[in-house]
PDB file of C-alpha atoms in Angstrom:
ATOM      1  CA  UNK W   1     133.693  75.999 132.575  1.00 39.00           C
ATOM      2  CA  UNK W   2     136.735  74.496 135.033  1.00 40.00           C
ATOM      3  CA  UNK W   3     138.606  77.836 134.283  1.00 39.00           C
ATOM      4  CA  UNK W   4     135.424  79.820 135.300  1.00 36.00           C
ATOM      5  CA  UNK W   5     135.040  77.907 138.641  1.00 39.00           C
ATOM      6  CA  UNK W   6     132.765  75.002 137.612  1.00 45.00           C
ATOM      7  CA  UNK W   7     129.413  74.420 139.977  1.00 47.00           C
ATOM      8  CA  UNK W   8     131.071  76.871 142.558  1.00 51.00           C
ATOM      9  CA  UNK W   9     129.604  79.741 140.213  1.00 56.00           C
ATOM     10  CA  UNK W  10     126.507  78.169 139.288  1.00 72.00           C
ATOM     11  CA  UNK W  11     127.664  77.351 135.829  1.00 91.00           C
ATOM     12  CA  UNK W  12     127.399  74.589 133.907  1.00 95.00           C
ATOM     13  CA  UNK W  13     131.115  72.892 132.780  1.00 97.00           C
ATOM     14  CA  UNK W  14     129.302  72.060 129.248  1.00 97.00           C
ATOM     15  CA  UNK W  15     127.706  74.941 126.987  1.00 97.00           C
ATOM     16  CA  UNK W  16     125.120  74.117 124.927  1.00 97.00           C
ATOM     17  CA  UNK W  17     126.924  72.808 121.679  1.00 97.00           C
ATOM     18  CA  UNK W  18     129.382  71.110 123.334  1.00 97.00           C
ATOM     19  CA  UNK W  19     126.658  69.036 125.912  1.00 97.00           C
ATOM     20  CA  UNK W  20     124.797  68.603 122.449  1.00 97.00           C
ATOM     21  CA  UNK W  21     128.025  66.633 121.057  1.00 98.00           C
ATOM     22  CA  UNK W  22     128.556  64.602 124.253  1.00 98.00           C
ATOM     23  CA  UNK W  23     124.608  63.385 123.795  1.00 98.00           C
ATOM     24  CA  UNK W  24     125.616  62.708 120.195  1.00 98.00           C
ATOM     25  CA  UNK W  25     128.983  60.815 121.317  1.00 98.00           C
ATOM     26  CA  UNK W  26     126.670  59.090 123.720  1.00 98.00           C
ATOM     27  CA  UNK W  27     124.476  57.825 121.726  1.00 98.00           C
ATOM     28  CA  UNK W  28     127.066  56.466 119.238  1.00 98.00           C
ATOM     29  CA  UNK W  29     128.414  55.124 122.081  1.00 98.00           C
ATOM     30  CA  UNK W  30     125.124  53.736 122.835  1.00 97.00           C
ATOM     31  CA  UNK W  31     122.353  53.792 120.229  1.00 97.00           C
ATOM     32  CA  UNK W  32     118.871  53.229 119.794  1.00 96.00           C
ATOM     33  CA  UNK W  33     118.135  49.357 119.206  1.00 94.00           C
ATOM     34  CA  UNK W  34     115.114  47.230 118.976  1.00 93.00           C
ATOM     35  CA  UNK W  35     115.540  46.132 122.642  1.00 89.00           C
ATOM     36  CA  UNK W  36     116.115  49.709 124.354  1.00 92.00           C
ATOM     37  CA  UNK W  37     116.003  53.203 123.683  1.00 96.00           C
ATOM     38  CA  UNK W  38     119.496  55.018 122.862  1.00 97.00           C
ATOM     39  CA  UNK W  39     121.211  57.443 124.924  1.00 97.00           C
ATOM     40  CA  UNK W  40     119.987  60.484 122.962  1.00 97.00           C
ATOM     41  CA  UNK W  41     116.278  58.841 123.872  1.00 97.00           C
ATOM     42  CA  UNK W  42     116.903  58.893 127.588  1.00 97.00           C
ATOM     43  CA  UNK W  43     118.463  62.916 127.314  1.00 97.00           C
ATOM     44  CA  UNK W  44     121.683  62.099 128.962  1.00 98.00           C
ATOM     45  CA  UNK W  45     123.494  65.244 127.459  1.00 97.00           C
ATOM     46  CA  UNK W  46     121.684  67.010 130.324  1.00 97.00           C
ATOM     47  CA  UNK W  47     123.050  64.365 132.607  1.00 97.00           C
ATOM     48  CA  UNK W  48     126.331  64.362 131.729  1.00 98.00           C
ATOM     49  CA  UNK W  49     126.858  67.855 132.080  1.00 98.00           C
ATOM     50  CA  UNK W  50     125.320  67.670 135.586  1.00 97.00           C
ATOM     51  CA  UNK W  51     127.458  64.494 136.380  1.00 97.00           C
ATOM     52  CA  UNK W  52     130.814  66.556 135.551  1.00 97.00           C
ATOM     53  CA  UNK W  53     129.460  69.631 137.343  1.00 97.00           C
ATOM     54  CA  UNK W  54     128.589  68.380 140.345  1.00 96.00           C
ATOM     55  CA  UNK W  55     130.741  65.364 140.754  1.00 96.00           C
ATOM     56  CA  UNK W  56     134.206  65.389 138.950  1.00 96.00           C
ATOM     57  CA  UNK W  57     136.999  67.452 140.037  1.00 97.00           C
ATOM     58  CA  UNK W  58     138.390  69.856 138.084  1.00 96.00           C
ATOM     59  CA  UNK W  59     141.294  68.274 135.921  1.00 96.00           C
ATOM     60  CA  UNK W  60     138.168  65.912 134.641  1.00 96.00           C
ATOM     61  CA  UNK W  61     136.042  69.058 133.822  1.00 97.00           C
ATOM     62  CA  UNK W  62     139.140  70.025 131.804  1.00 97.00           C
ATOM     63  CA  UNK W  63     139.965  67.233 130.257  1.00 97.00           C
ATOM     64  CA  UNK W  64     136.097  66.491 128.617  1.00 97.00           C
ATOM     65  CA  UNK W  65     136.054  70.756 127.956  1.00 97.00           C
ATOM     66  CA  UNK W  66     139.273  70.174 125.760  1.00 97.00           C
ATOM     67  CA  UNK W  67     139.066  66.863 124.800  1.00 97.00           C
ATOM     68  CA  UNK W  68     136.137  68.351 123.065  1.00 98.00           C
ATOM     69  CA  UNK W  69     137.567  70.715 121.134  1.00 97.00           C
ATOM     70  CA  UNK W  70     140.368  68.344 120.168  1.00 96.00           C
ATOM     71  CA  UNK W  71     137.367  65.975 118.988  1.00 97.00           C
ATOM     72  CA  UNK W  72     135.956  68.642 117.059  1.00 97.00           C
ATOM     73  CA  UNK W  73     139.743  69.662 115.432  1.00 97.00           C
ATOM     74  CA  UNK W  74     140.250  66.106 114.777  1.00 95.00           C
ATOM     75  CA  UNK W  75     136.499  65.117 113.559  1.00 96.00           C
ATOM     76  CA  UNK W  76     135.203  68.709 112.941  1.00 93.00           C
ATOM     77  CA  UNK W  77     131.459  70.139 113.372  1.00 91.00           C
ATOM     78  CA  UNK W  78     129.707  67.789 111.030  1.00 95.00           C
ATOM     79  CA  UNK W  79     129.685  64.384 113.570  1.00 97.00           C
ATOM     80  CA  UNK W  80     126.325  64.695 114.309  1.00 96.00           C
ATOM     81  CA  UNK W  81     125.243  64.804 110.646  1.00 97.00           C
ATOM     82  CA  UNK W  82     126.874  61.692 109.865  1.00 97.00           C
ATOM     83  CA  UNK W  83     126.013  58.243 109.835  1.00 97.00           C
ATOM     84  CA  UNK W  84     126.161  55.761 112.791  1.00 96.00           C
ATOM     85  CA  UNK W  85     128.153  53.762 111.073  1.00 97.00           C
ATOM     86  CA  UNK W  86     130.624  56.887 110.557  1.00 97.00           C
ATOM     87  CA  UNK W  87     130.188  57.884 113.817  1.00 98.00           C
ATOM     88  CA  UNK W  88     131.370  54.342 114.972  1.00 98.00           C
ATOM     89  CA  UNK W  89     134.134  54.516 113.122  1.00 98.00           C
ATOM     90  CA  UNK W  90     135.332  57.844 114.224  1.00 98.00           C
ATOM     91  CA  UNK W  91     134.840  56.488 117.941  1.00 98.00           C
ATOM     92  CA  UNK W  92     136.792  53.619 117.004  1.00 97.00           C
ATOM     93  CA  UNK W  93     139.958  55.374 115.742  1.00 97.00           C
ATOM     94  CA  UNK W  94     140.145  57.804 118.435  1.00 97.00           C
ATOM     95  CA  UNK W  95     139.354  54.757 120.538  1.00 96.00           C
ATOM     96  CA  UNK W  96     142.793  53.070 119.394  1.00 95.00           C
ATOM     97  CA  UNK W  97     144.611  56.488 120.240  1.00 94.00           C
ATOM     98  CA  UNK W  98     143.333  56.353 123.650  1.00 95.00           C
ATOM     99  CA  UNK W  99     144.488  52.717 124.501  1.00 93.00           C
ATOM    100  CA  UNK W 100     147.771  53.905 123.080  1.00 93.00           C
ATOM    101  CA  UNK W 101     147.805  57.309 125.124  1.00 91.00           C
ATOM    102  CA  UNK W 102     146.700  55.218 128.180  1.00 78.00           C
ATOM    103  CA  UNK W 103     145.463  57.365 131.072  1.00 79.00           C
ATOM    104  CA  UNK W 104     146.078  60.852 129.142  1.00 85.00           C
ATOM    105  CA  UNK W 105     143.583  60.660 126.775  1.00 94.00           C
ATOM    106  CA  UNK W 106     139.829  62.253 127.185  1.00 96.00           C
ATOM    107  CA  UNK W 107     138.044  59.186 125.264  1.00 97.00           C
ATOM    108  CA  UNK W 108     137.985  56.868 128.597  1.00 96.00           C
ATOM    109  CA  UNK W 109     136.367  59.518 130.222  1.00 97.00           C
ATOM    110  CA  UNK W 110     133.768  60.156 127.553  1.00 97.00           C
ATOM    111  CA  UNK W 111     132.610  56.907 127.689  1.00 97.00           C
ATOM    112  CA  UNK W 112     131.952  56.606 131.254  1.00 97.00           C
ATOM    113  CA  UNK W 113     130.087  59.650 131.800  1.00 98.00           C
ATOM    114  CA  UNK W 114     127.666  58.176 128.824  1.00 98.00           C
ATOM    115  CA  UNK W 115     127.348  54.775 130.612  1.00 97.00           C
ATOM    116  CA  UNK W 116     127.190  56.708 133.768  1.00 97.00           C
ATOM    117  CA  UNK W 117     124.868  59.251 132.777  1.00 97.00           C
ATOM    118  CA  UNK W 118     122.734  56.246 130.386  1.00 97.00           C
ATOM    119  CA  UNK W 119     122.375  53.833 133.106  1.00 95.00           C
ATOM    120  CA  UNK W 120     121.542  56.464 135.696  1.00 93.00           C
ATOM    121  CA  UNK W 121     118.140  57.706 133.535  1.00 94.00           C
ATOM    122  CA  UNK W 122     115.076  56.117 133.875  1.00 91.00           C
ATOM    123  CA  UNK W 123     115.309  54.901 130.313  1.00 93.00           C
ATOM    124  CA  UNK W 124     118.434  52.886 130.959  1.00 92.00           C
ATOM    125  CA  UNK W 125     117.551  51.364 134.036  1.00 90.00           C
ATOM    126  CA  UNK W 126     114.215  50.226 132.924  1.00 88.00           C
ATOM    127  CA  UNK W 127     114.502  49.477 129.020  1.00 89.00           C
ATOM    128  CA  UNK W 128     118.422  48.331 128.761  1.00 90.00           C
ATOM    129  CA  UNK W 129     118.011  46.708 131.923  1.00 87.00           C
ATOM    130  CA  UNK W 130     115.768  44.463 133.398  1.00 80.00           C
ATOM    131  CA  UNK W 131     114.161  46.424 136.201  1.00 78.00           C
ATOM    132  CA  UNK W 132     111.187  44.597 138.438  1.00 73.00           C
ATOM    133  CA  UNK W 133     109.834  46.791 141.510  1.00 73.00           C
ATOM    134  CA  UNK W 134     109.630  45.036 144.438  1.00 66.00           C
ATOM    135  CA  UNK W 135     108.768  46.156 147.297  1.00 63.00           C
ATOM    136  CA  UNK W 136     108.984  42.602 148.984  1.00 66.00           C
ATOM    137  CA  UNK W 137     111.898  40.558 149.883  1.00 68.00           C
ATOM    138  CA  UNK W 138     115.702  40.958 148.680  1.00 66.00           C
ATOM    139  CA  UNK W 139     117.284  38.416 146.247  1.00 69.00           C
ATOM    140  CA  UNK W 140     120.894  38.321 145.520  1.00 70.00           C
ATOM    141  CA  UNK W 141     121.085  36.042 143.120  1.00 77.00           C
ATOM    142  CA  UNK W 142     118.606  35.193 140.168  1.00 76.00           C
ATOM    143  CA  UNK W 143     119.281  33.689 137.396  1.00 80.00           C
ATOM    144  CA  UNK W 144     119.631  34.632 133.935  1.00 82.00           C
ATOM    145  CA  UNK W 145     117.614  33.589 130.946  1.00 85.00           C
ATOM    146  CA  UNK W 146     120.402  33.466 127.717  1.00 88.00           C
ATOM    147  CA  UNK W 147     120.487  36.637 126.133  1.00 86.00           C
ATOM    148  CA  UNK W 148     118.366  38.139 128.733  1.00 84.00           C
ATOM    149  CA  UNK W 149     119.874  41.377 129.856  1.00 84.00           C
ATOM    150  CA  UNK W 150     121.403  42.285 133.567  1.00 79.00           C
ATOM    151  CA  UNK W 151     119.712  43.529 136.628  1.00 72.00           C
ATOM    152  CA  UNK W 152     119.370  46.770 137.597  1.00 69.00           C
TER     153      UNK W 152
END
């Protein structure tokens, strides 16, 4: 925890429930669908904790540790019970309080440790992504099929 000294102690930031409900905020964020594994698939509550551990400074670690339990006063324990299409709509109206909050709000930051922490596993790079290993030369610029997803 950020009040507990973070990494410096060898403690996680994120206890088990509440890296459990970033993985489930994650993969509303970004779920399983029939061209790539979701983020709960690619375990990037694990991730995420390590991400804000290990690389964000302290006022971040804060802001996810109580923007969680404002999440959970506003949304309460049952999230991860509900439906995706629930779930989306939760995300979506603490979404709108976050664009009106601007910079204060924890919901920017949840998102980008999930696409940070998605895209960083194996599962993201290689399934949401189009991911060819080669070894030979370098090529800057390829082109895109429509509806063909990005490079890695």
């Amino acid at each position: 925890r950020p009040d507990a000294g973070g990494s410096a102690s060898g403690e996680s930031v994120l206890n088990a429930d509440d890296q459990a409900l970033m993985e489930v905020i994650a993969d509303t964020l970004l779920p399983t669908t029939a061209g790539s594994p979701g983020a709960k698939a690619a375990g990037v509550g694990p991730v995420i904790n390590l991400l804000l551990t290990d690389c964000r400074q302290a006022e971040d670690q804060k802001r996810v540790v109580d923007g969680l339990k404002q999440f959970r006063q506003t949304v309460g324990d049952h999230f991860a019970s509900m439906t995706q299409a629930n779930r989306e709509n939760w995300l979506r109206r603490i979404d709108a309080e976050a664009k009106a909050a601007n910079d204060k709000h924890y919901f920017p930051l949840f998102r980008e440790l999930s696409l940070q922490a998605y895209f960083s596993t194996e599962t993201g790079m290689t399934k949401a992504l189009r991911y060819l290993l080669n070894p030979g030369r370098w090529e800057g610029c390829m082109p895109l099929a429509p509806g063909q997803p990005a490079w890695a």
